[in-house]
Coordinates of C-alpha atoms and ligand atoms in Angstrom, one line a residue:
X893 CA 0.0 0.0 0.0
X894 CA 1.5 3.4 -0.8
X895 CA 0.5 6.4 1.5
X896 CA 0.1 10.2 1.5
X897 CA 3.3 11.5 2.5
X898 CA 3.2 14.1 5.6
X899 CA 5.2 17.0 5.8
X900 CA 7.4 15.5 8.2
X901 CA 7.7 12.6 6.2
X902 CA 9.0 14.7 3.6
X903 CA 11.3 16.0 5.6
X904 CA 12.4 12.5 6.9
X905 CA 13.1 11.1 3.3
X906 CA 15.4 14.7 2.5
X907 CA 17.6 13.9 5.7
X908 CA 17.7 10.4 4.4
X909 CA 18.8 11.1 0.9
X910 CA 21.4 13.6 2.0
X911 CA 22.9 11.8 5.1
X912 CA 22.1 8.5 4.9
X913 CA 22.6 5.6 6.2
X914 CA 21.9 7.4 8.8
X915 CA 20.2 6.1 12.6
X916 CA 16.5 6.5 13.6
X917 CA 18.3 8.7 16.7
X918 CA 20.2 10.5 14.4
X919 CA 17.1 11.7 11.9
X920 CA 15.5 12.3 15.7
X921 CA 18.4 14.3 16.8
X922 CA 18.0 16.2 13.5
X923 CA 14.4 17.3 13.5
X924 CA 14.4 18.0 17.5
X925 CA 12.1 14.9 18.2
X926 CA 12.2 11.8 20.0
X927 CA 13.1 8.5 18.6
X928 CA 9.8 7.3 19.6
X929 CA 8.0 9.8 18.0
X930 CA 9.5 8.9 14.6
X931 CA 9.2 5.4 14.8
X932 CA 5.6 5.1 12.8
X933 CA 6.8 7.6 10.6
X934 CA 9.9 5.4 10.0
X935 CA 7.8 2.5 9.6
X936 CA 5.8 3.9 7.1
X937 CA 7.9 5.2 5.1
X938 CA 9.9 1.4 5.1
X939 CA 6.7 -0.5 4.7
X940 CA 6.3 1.5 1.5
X941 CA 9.6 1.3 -0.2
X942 CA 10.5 4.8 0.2
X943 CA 13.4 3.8 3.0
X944 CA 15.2 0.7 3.4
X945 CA 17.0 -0.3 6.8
X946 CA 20.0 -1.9 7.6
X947 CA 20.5 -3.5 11.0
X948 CA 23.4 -1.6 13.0
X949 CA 24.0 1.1 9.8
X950 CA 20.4 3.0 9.9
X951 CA 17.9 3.8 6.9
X952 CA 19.0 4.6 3.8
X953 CA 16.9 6.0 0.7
X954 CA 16.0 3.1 -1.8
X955 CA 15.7 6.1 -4.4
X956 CA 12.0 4.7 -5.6
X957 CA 9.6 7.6 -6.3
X958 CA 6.3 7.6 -5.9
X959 CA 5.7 6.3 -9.7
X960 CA 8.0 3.3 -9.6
X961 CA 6.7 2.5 -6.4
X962 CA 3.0 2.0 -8.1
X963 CA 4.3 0.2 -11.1
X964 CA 5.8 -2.2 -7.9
X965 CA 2.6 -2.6 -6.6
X966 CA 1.0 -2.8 -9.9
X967 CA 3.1 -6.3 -11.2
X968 CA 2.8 -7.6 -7.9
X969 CA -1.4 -8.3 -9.0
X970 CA -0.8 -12.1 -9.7
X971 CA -3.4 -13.7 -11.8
X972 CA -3.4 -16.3 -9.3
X973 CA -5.2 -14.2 -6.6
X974 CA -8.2 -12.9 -8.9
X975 CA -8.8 -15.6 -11.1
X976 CA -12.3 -16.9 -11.4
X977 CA -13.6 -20.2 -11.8
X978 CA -13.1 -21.8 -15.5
X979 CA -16.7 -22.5 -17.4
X980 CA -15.9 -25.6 -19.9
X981 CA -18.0 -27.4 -22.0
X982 CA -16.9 -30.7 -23.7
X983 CA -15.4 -31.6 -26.9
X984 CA -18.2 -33.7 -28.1
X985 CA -21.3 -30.9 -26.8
X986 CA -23.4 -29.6 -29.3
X987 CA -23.9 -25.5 -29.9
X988 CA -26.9 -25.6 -28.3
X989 CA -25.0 -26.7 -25.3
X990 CA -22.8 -24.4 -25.9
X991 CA -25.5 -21.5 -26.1
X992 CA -27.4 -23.1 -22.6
X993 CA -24.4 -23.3 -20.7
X994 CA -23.5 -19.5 -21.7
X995 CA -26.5 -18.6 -19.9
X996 CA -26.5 -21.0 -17.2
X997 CA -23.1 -20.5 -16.3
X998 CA -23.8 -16.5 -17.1
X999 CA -20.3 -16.1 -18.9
X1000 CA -19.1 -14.7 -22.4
X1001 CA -16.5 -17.7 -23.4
X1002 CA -16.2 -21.1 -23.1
X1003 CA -13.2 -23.0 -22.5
X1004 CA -13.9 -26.3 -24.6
X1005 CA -11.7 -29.2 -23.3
X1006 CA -11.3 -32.9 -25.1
X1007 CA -11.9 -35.9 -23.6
X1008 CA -8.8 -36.2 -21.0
X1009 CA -9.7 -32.8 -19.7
X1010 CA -7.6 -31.1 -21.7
X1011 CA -7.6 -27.4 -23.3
X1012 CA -8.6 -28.0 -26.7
X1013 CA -10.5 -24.6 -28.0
X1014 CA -12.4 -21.3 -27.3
X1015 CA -15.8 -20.1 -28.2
X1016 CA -17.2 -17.1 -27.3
X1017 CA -20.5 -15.6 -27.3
X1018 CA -20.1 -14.3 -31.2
X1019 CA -18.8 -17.8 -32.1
X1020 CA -22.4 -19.1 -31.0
X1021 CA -24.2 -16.7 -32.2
X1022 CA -22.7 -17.2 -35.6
X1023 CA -23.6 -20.3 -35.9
X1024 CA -27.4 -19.9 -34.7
X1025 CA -27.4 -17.8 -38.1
X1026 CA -27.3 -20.7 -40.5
X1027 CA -30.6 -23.0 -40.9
X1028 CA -29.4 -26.1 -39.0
X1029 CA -29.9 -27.7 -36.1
X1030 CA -28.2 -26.5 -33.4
X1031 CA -28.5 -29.9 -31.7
X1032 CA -26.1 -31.3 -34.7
X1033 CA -23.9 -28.7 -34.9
X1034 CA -20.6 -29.8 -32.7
X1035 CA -18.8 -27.4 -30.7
X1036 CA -15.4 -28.3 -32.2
X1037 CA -16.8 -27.1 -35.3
X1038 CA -16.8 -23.5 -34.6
X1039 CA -14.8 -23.2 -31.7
X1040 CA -11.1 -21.3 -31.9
X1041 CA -8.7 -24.3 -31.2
X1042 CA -5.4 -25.1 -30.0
X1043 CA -2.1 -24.1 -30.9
X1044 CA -4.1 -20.6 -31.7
X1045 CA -5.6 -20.1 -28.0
X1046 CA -4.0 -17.1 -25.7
X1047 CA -3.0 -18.4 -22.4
X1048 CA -2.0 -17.1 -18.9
X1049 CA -0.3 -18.9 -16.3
X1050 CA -1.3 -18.3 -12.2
X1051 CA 1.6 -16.8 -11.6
X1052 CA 2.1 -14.2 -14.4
X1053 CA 1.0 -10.9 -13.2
X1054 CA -2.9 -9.0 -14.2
X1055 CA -1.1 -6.6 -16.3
X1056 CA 0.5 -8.9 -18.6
X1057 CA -2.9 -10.6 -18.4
X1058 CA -4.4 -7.4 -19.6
X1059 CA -1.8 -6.7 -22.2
X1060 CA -2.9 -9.5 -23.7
X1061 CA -6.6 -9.2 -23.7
X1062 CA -6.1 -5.7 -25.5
X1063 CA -3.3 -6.9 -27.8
X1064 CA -5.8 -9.8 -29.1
X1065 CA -8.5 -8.1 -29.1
X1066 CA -10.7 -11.0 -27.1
X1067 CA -12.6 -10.9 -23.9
X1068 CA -11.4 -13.6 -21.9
X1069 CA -7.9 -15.7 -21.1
X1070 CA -8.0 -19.5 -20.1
X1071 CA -5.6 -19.9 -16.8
X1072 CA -3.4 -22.8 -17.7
X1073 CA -1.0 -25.6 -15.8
X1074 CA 1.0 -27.1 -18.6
X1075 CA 1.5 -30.7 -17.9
X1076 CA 3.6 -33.3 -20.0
X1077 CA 1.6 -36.2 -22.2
X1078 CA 4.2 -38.2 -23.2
X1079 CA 6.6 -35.8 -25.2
X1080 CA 3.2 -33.8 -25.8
X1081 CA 2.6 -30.5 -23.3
X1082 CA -0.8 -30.3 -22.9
X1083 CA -2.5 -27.8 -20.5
X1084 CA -5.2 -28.3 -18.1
X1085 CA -7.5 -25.1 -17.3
X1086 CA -7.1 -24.1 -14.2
X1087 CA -9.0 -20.2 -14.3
X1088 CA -10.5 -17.6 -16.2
X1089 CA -9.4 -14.0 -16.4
X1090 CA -11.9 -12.0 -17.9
X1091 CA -12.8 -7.9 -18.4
X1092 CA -14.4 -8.2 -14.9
X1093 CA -11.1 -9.6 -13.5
X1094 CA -9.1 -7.0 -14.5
X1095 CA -11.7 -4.3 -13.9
X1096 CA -12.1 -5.8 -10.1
X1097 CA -8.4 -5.4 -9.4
X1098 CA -8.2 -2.3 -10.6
X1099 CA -10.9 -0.9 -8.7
X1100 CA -9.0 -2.7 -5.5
X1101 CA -5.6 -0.6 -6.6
X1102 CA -7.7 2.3 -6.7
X1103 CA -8.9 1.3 -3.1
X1104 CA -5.5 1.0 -1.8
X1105 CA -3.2 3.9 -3.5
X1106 CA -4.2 7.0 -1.5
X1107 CA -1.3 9.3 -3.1
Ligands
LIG1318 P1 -16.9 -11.9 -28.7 O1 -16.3 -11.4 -30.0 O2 -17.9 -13.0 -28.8 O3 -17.5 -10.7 -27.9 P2 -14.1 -12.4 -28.0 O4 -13.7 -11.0 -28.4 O5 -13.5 -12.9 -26.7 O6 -15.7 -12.5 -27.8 O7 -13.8 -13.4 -29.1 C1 -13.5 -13.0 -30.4 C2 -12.9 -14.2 -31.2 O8 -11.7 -14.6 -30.6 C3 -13.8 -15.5 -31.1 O9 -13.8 -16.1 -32.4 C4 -13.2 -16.4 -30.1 O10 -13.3 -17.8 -30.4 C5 -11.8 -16.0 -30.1 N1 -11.2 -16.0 -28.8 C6 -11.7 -15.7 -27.6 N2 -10.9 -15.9 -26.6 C7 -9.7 -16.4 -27.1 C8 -8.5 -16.8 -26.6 N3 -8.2 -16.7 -25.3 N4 -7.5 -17.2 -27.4 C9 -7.8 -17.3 -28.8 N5 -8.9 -16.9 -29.3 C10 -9.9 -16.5 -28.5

């Protein structure tokens, strides 16, 4: 979390950059204050990057400003901690169970996976909608048929961060990322869904960053 900086704050990180390492007593001494009095100013200002300390040598400035500070705290959003549950739909499923589960489920894509659970292809809400155009039945129509399928489906693993997540949903133009575990099938990689990032995801942890920055 990054904080509003008080005057004395300010002051704290301008002793720091010109003197430090310098002790806690020392910045004290300096501004005619106690030791104790500092100390949740100290901690502050260490708990949000602007000061580092060293055991026995005193605080020294990490020389982070505010804006690299937020780009910290911005790549530290892991996929992994806003991901939502995966919505798939079999291999061998029809577009009309396609078109039910959309509802049911209340979701834009579908993450279609084969028979050993696997991710085998994507089909959003367009995708359906496309193919309730044409005359046939829906019923007879297979998923695999229309959906976007493997090697062509953008991924994100747990542990990348949101933003790369994001980058990704803008630079392809789509509305939702399967989360992936890559396992090994024989000399095959294959990759088991493990998430969903979506617009919403990203939207909800940016609302939370907006929650938390107070600069
Ligand atoms: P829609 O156009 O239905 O609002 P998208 O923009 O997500 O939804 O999908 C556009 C196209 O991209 C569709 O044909 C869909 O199958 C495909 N698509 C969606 N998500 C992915 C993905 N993660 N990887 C590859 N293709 C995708």
């Amino acid at each position: 979390m990054i904080i509003e900086l008080t005057k004395r704050q300010e002051q704290i990180i301008e002793i720091v950059k010109s003197e430090g390492p310098i002790t806690g007593e020392h910045i004290a001494e300096r501004l005619s204050l106690t030791r104790a009095t500092l100390r949740p100013d100290l901690a502050i200002l260490t708990m949000s990057g602007f000061l580092d300390a060293r055991p026995r040598v005193g605080y020294f400035y990490t020389g982070k400003d505010s804006n690299q500070l937020i780009k910290e705290q911005v790549n530290k959003k892991i996929v992994k901690d806003y991901k939502a549950q995966p919505i798939v739909i079999s291999e061998s499923s029809s577009v009309y169970d396609g078109i039910c589960t959309l509802f049911l489920e209340d979701v834009g894509t579908l993450f279609v996976v084969n028979n050993m659970g696997h991710l085998a292809g994507v089909v959003s809400r367009k995708d359906l909608l496309r193919a309730a155009l044409g005359k046939q039945n829906l019923t007879d129509i297979p998923i695999s048929i229309i959906m976007t399928r493997m090697p062509n489906i953008i991924t994100c693993t747990a542990e990348e961060s949101l933003l790369e997540a994001a980058k990704k949903l803008i630079d392809y133009q789509i509305d939702s990322l399967p989360v992936v575990r890559a396992v090994q099938n024989g000399n095959r990689t294959v990759f088991e869904v493990i998430g969903r990032v979506t617009k919403t995801t990203i939207t909800k942890g940016f609302v939370e960053f907006g929650n938390e920055v107070t600069i």
